[in-house]
CSV table of C-alpha atoms and ligand atoms in Angstrom, one decimal:
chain,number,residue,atom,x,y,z
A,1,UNK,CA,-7.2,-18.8,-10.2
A,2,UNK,CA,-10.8,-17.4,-11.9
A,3,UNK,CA,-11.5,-16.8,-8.2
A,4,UNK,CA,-10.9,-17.9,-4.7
A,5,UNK,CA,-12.8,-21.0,-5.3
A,6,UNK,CA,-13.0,-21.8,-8.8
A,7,UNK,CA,-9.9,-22.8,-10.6
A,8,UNK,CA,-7.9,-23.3,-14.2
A,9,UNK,CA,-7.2,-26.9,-14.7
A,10,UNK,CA,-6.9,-26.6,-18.3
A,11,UNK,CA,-4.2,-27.0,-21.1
A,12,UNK,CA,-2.5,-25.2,-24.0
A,13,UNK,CA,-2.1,-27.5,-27.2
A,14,UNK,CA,0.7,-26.1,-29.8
A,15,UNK,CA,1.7,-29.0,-31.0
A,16,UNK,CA,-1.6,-29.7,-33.4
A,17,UNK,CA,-1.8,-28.5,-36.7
A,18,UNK,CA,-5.4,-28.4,-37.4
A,19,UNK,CA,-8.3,-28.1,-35.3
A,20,UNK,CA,-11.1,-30.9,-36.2
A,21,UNK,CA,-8.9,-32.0,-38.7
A,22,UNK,CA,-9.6,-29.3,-40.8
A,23,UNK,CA,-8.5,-25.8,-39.5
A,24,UNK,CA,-5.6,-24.6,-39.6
A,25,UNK,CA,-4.4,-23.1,-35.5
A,26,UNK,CA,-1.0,-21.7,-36.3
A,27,UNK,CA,-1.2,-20.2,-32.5
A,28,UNK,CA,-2.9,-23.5,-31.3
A,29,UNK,CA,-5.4,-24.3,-29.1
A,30,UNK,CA,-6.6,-24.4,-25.6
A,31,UNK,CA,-9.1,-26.7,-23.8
A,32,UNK,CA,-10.3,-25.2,-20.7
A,33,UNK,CA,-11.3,-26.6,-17.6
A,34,UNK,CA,-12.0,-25.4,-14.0
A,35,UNK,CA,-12.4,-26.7,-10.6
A,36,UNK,CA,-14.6,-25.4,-8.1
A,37,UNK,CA,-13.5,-26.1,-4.9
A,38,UNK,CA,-15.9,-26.2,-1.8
A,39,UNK,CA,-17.7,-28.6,0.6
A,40,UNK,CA,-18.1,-30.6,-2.9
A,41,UNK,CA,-16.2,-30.0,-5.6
A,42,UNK,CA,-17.0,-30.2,-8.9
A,43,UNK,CA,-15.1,-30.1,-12.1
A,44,UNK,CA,-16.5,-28.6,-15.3
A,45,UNK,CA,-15.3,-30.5,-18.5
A,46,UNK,CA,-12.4,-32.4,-18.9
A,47,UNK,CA,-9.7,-32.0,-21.9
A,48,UNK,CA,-8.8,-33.4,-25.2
A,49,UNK,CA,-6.8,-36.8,-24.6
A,50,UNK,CA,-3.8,-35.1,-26.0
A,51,UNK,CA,-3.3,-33.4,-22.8
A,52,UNK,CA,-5.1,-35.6,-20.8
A,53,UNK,CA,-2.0,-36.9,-18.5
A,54,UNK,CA,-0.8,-32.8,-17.7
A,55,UNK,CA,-4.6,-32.1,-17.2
A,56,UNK,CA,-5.3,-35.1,-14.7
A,57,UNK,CA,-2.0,-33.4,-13.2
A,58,UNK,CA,-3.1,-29.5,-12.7
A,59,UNK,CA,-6.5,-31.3,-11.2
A,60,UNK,CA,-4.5,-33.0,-8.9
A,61,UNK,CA,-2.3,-30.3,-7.5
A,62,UNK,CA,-5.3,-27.9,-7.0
A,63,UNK,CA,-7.4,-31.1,-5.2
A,64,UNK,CA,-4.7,-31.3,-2.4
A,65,UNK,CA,-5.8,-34.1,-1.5
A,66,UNK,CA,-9.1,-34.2,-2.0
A,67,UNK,CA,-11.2,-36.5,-4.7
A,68,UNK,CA,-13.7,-34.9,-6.9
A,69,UNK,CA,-17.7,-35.0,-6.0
A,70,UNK,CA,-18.9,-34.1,-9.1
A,71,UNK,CA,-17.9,-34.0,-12.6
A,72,UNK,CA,-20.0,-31.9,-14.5
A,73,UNK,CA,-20.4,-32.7,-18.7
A,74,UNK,CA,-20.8,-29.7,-20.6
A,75,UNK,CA,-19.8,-31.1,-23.7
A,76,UNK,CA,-19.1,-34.3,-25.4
A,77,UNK,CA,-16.9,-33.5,-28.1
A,78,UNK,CA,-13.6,-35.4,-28.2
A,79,UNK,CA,-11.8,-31.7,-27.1
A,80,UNK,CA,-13.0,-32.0,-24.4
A,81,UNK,CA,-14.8,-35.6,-23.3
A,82,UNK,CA,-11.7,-37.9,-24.5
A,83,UNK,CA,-10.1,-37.3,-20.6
A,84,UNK,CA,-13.2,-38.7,-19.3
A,85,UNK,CA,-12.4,-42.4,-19.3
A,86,UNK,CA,-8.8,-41.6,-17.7
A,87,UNK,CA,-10.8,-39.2,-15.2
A,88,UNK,CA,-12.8,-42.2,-14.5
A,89,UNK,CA,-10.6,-44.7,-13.9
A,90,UNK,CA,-8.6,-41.9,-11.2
A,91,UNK,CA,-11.8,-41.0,-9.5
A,92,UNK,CA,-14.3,-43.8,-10.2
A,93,UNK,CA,-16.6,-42.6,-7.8
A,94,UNK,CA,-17.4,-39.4,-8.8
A,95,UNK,CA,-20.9,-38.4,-10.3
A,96,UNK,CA,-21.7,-37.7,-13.7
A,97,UNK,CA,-23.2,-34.9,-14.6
A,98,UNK,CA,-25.3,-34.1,-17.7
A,99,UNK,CA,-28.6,-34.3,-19.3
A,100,UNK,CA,-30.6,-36.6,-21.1
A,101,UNK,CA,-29.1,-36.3,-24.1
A,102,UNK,CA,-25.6,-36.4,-22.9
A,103,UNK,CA,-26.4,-40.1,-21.2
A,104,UNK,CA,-27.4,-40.7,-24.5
A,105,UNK,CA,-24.4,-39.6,-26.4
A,106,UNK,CA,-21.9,-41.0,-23.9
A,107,UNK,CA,-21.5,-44.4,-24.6
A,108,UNK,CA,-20.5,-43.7,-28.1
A,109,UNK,CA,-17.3,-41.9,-26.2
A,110,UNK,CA,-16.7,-43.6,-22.8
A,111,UNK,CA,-16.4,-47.5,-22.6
A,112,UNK,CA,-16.8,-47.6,-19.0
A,113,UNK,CA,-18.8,-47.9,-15.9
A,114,UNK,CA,-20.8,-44.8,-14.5
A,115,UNK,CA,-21.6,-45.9,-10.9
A,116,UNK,CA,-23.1,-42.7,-10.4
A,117,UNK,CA,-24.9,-39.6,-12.8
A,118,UNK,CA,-27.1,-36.9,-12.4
A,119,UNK,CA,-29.8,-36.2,-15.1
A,120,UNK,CA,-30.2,-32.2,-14.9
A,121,UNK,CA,-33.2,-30.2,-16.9
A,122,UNK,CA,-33.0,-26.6,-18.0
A,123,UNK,CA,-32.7,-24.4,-15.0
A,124,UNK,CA,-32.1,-27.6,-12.3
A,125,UNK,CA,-29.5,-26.8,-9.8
A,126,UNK,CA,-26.9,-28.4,-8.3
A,127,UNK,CA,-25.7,-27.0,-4.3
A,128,UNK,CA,-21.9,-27.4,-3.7
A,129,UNK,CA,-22.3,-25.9,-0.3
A,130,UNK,CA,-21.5,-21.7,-1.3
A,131,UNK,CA,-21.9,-22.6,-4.5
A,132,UNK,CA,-25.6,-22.9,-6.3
A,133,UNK,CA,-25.0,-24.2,-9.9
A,134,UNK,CA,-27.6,-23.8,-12.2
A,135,UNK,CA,-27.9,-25.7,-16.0
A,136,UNK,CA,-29.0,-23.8,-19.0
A,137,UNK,CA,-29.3,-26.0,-21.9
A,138,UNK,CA,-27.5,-25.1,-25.3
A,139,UNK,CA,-28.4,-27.8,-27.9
A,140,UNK,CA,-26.3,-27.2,-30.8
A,141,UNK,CA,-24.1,-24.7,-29.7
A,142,UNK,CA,-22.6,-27.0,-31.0
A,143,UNK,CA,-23.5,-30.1,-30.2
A,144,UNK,CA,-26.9,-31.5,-29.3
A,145,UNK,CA,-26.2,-32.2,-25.5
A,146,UNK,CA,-24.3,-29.1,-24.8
A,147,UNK,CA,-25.4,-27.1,-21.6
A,148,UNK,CA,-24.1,-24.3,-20.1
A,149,UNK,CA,-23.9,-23.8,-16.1
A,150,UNK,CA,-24.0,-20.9,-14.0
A,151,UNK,CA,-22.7,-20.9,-10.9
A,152,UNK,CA,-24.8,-18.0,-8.5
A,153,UNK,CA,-22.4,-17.4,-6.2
A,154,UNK,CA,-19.4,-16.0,-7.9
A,155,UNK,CA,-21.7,-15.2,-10.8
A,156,UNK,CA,-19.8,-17.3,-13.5
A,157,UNK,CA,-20.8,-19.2,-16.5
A,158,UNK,CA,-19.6,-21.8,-17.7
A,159,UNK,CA,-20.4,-21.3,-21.9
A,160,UNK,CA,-19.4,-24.6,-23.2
A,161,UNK,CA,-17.6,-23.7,-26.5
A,162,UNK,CA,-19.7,-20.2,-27.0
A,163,UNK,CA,-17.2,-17.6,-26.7
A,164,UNK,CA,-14.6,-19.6,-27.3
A,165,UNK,CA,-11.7,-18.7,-29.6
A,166,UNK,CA,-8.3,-20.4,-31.3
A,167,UNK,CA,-4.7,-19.7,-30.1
A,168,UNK,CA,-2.9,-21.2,-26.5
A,169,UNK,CA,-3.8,-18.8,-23.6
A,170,UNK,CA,0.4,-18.0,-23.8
A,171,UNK,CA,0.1,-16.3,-27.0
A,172,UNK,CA,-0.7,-12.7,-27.2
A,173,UNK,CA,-3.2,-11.7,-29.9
A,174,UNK,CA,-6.5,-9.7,-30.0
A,175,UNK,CA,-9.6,-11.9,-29.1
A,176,UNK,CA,-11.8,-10.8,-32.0
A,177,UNK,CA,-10.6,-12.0,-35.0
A,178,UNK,CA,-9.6,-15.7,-33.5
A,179,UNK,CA,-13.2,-16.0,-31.6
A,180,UNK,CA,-14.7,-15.0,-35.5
A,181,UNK,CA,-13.1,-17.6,-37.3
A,182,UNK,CA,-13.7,-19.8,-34.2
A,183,UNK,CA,-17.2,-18.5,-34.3
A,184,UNK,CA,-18.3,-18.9,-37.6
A,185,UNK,CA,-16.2,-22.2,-38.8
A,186,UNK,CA,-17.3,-24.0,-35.4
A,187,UNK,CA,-21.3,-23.2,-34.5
A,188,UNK,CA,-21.7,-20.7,-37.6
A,189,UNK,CA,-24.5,-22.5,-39.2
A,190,UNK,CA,-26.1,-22.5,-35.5
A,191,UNK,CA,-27.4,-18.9,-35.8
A,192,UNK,CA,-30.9,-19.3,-34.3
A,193,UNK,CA,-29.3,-21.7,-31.7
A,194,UNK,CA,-27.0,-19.5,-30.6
A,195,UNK,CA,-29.7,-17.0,-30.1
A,196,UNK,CA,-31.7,-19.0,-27.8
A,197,UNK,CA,-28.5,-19.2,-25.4
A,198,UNK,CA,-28.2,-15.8,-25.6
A,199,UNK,CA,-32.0,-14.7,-24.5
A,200,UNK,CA,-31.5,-16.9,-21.5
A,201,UNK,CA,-28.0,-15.1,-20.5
A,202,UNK,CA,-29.6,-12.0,-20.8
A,203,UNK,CA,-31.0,-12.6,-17.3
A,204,UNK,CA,-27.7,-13.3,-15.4
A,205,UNK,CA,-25.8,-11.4,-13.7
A,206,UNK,CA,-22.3,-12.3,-15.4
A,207,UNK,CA,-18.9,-11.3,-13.9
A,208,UNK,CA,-17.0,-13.6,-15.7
A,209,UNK,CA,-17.6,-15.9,-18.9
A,210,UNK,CA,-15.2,-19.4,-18.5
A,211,UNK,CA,-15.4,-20.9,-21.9
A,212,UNK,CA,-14.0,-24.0,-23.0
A,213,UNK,CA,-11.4,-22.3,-25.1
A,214,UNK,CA,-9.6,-19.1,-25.1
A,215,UNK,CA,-9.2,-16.8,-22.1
A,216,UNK,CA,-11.5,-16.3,-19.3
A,217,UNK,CA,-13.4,-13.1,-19.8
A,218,UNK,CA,-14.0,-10.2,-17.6
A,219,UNK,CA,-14.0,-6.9,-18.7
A,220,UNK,CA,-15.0,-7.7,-22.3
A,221,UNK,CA,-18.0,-9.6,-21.4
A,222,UNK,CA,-20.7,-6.4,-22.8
A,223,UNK,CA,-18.3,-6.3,-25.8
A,224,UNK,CA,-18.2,-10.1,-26.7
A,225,UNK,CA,-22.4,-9.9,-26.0
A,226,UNK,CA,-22.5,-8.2,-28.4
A,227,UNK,CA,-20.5,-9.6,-31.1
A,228,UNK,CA,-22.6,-12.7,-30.4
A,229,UNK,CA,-25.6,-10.9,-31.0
A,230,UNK,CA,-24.2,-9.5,-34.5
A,231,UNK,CA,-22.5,-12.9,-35.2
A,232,UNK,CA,-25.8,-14.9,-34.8
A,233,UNK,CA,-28.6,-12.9,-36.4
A,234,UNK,CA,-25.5,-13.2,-39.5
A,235,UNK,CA,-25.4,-9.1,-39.6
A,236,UNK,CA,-22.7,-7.4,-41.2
A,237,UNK,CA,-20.1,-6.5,-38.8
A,238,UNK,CA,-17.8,-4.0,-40.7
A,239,UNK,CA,-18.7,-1.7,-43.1
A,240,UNK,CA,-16.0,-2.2,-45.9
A,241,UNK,CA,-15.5,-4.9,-49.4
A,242,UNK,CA,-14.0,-8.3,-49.2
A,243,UNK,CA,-12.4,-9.3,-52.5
A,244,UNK,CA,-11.6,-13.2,-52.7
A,245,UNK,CA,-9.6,-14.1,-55.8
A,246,UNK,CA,-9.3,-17.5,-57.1
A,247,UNK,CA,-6.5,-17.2,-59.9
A,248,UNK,CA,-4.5,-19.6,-62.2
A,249,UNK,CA,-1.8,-17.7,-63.7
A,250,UNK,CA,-1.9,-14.2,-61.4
A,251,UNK,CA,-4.2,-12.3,-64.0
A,252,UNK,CA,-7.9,-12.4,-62.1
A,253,UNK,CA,-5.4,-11.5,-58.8
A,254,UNK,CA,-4.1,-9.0,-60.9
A,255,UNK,CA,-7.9,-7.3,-61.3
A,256,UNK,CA,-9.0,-8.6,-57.7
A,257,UNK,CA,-6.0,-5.7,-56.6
A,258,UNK,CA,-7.0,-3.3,-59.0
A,259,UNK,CA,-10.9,-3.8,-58.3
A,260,UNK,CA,-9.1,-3.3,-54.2
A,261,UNK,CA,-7.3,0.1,-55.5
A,262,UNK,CA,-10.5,1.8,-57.4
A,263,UNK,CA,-12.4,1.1,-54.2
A,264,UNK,CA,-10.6,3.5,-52.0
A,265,UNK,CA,-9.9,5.6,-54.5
A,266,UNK,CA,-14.0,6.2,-54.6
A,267,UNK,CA,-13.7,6.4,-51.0
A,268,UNK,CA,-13.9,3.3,-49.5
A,269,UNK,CA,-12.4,2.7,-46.3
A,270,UNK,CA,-12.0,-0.8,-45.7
A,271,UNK,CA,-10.7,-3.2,-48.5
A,272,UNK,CA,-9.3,-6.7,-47.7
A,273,UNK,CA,-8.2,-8.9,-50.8
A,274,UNK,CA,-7.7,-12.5,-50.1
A,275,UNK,CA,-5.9,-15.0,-52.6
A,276,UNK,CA,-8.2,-18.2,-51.4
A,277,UNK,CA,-5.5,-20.4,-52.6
A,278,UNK,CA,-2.8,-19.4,-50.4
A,279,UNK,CA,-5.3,-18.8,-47.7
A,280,UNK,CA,-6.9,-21.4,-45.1
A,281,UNK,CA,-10.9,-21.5,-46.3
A,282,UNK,CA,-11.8,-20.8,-42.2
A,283,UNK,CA,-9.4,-17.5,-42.9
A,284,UNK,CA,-12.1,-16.1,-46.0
A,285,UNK,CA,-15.4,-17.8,-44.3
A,286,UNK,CA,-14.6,-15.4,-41.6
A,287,UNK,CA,-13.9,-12.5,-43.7
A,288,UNK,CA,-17.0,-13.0,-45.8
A,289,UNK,CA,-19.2,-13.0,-42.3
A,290,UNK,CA,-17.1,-9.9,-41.3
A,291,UNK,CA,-18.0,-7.7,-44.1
A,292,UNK,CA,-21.3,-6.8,-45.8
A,293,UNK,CA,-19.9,-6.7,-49.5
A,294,UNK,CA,-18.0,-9.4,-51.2
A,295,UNK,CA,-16.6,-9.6,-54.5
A,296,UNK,CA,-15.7,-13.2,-55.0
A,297,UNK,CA,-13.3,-13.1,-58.5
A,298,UNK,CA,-12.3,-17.0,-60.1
A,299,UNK,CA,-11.0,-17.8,-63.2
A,300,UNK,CA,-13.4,-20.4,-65.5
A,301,UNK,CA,-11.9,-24.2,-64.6
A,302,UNK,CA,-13.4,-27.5,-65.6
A,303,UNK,CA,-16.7,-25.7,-66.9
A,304,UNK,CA,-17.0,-24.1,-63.4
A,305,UNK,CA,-15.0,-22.3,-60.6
A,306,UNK,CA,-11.4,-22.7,-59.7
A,307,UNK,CA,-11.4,-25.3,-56.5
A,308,UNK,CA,-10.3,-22.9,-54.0
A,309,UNK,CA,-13.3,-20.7,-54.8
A,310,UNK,CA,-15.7,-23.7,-54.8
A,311,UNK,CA,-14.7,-25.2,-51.4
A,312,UNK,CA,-15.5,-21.5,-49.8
A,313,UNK,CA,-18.7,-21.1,-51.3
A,314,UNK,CA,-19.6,-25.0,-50.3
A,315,UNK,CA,-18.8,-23.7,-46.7
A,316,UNK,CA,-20.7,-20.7,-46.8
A,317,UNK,CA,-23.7,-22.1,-47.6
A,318,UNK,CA,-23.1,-24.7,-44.8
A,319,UNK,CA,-22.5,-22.1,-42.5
A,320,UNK,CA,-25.7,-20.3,-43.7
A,321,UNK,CA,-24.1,-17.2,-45.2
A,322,UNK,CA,-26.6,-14.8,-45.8
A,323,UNK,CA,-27.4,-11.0,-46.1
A,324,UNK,CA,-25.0,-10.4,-48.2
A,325,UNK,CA,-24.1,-8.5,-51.5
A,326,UNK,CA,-21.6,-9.8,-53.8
A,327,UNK,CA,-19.9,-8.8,-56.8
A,328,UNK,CA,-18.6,-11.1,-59.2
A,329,UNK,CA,-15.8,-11.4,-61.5
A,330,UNK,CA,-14.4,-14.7,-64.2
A,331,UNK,CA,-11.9,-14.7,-66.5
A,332,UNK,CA,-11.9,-17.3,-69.5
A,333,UNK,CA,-9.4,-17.4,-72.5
A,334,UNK,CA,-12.3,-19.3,-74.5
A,335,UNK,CA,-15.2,-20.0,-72.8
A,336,UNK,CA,-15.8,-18.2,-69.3
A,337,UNK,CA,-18.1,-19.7,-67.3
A,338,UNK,CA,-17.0,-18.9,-63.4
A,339,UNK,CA,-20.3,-16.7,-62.7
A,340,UNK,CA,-22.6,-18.8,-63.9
A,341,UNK,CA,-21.3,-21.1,-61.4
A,342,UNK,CA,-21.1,-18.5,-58.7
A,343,UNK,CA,-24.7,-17.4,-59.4
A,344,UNK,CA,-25.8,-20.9,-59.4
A,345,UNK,CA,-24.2,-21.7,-56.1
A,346,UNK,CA,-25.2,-18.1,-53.9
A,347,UNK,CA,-28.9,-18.8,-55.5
A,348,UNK,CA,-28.4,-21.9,-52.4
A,349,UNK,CA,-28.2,-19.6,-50.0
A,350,UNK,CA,-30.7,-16.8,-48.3
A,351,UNK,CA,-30.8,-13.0,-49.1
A,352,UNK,CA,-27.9,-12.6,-51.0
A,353,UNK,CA,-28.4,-9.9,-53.6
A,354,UNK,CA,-25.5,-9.9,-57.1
A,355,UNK,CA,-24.6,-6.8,-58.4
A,356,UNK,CA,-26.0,-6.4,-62.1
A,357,UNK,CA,-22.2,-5.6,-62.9
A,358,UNK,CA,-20.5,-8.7,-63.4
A,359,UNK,CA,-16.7,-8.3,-64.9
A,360,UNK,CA,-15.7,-10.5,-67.6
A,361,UNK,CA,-12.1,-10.9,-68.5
A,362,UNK,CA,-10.0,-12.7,-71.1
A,363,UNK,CA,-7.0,-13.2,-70.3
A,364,UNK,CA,-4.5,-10.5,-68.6
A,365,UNK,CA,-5.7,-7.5,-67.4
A,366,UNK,CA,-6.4,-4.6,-70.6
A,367,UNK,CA,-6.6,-1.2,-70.6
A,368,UNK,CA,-10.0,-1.9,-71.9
A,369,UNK,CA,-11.4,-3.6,-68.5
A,370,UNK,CA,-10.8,-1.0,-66.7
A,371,UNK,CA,-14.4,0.4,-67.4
A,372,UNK,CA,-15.8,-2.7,-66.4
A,373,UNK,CA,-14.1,-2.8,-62.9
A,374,UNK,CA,-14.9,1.3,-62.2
A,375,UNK,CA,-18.6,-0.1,-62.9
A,376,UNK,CA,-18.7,-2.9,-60.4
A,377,UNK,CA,-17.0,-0.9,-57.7
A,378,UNK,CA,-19.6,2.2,-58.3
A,379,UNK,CA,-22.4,-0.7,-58.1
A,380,UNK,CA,-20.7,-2.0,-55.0
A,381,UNK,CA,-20.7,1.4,-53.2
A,382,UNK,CA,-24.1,1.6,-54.3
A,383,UNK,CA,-25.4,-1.2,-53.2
B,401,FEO,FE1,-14.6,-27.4,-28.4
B,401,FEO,FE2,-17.5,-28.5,-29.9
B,401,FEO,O1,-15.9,-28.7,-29.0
């Protein structure tokens, strides 16, 4: 129970192995959904299809009896639309409700027939009898047709997937680092969006956030405000280096952990190494948000990067990485070639400023280099 009225109808998912088909959710997933109960009742979202059956069940229990007024479409996204068409064939006269745009959009994920909808505008509102629900729109947080709602009366919103994060509600595990890989791999590239959103929160009174996945928040909300804020003006979070290594035969990992070593031995506090091919790219898109000063480090392949180290610089340009300053190391037996390629690629993307100290290594890790690294990790510090 979120409160006397409003209620958790939602579902844990552990049994799927990547979220979107794409990332990986070793703690799995929830899709949320609540109930407000009062002289109407309306429910807020409805679940990925996957749990549809024990979803359509917790609504039931809570309902008593009692058939749903009002179903209220935050979001149109398979995770949490695909329950529509069973919701509407249980209760086929309940009212729709969305926007324009989510009229628009439904047909492309609901086959059947709406008997009735509501079209809400930014800042309509919608009377349940105690409850006053208001409708902030979100467009691309993270979908076009996403809105928010807020309901007055128990001073609630209902984000859509903003604040969100991965991992079943049953699994115990800090919310930050989950909601930044949830954060940045899902609306990321929405920064500005996201902003918008944020503006308009600014002027409710918020007691509790009810996103559509991870926990209900409470006591965090002034924390997680400002996260969001950091998150979507693509600040640096932590002061620190990330070192991503892309390596064929261990010897650029080798000098990604020595690079890690001379950096604290100069004093620096914070160093996280990541080997991106034994690492989900979501894990190192996070990290690279997290901190202000990357090193990315790949061995020459194919007259270019190793893979690994391609895919995560594909996704940080499509996630609008920016503000950055990144080091960068290669290694070639004959001909290396892995930061031109790196240059070329972070030139795609805004404000990102190379160190003038570039490492260049042949072969297994000399003596000899060790000049080279001390340099980069002084120009690091420096920068
Ligand atoms: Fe959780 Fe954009 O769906």
């Amino acid at each position: 129970m979120i409160t006397r009225d409003i209620h958790y109808i939602g579902t844990n998912d552990d049994s799927i192995d990547l979220f979107e088909g794409q990332y990986v959710v070793p703690n799995g997933i929830s899709y949320n959904s609540y109930v407000i109960m009062d002289e109407k009742i309306a429910v807020m979202d409805t679940v990925d299809k996957r749990k549809g059956e024990e979803y359509l069940k917790n609504l039931e229990k809570v309902l008593e009896g009692r058939t749903p007024d009002y179903l209220v479409l935050s979001h149109l996204e398979p995770d949490h639309g695909s329950s529509v068409q069973a919701f509407m064939e249980k209760y086929p006269d309940v009212t729709l409700v969305g926007n324009a745009k989510t009229f628009q959009m439904l047909p492309l994920f609901f086959q059947g027939e709406v008997k009735e909808k509501l079209t809400v505008k930014e800042g309509e509102t919608l009377n349940l009898g105690q409850h006053t629900l208001s409708f902030i729109m979100a467009p691309m947080v993270h979908w076009p047709e996403v809105m928010m709602t807020y309901d007055s009366f128990d001073k609630v919103l209902f984000s859509a997937d903003a604040f969100g994060k991965f991992g079943t509600l049953d699994k115990e595990e800090p919310w930050e680092k989950e909601a930044r890989r949830y954060y940045f791999n899902i609306v990321g590239k929405y920064g500005p969006q996201v902003q918008a959103v944020l503006k308009k929160a600014a002027n409710l009174e918020i007691q509790q956030i009810c996103p559509l996945h991870g926990p209900v928040l409470k006591e965090s909300i002034s924390r997680v405000l400002k996260l969001y804020q950091i998150w979507s003006t693509y600040e640096p979070e932590a002061e620190g280096v990330f070192i991503a290594y892309a390596s064929l035969h261990g010897n650029t990992g080798k000098a990604a952990q020595r690079l890690a070593e001379i950096l604290k031995e100069k004093g620096c506090q914070e160093v996280t190494v990541m080997d991106l091919a034994r690492s989900d790219t979501s894990e190192a898109v996070e990290c690279a948000f997290r901190y202000g000063k990357v090193v990315l480090a790949s061995a020459s392949y194919n007259a270019g990067v190793v893979p690994c180290m391609e895919d995560l610089l594909h996704h940080l340009k499509g996630k609008n990485y920016q503000k950055r300053k990144v080091g960068l190391m290669e290694n070639g037996a004959w001909a290396p070639c892995a930061v031109r390629t790196m240059k070329d690629m972070l030139a795609q993307m805004k404000d990102i400023s190379v160190a003038e100290t570039a490492v260049t290594l042949r072969g297994v890790l000399k003596e000899s280099d060790e000049a080279a690294l001390e340099a980069l990790a002084e120009e690091m510090l420096k920068l």
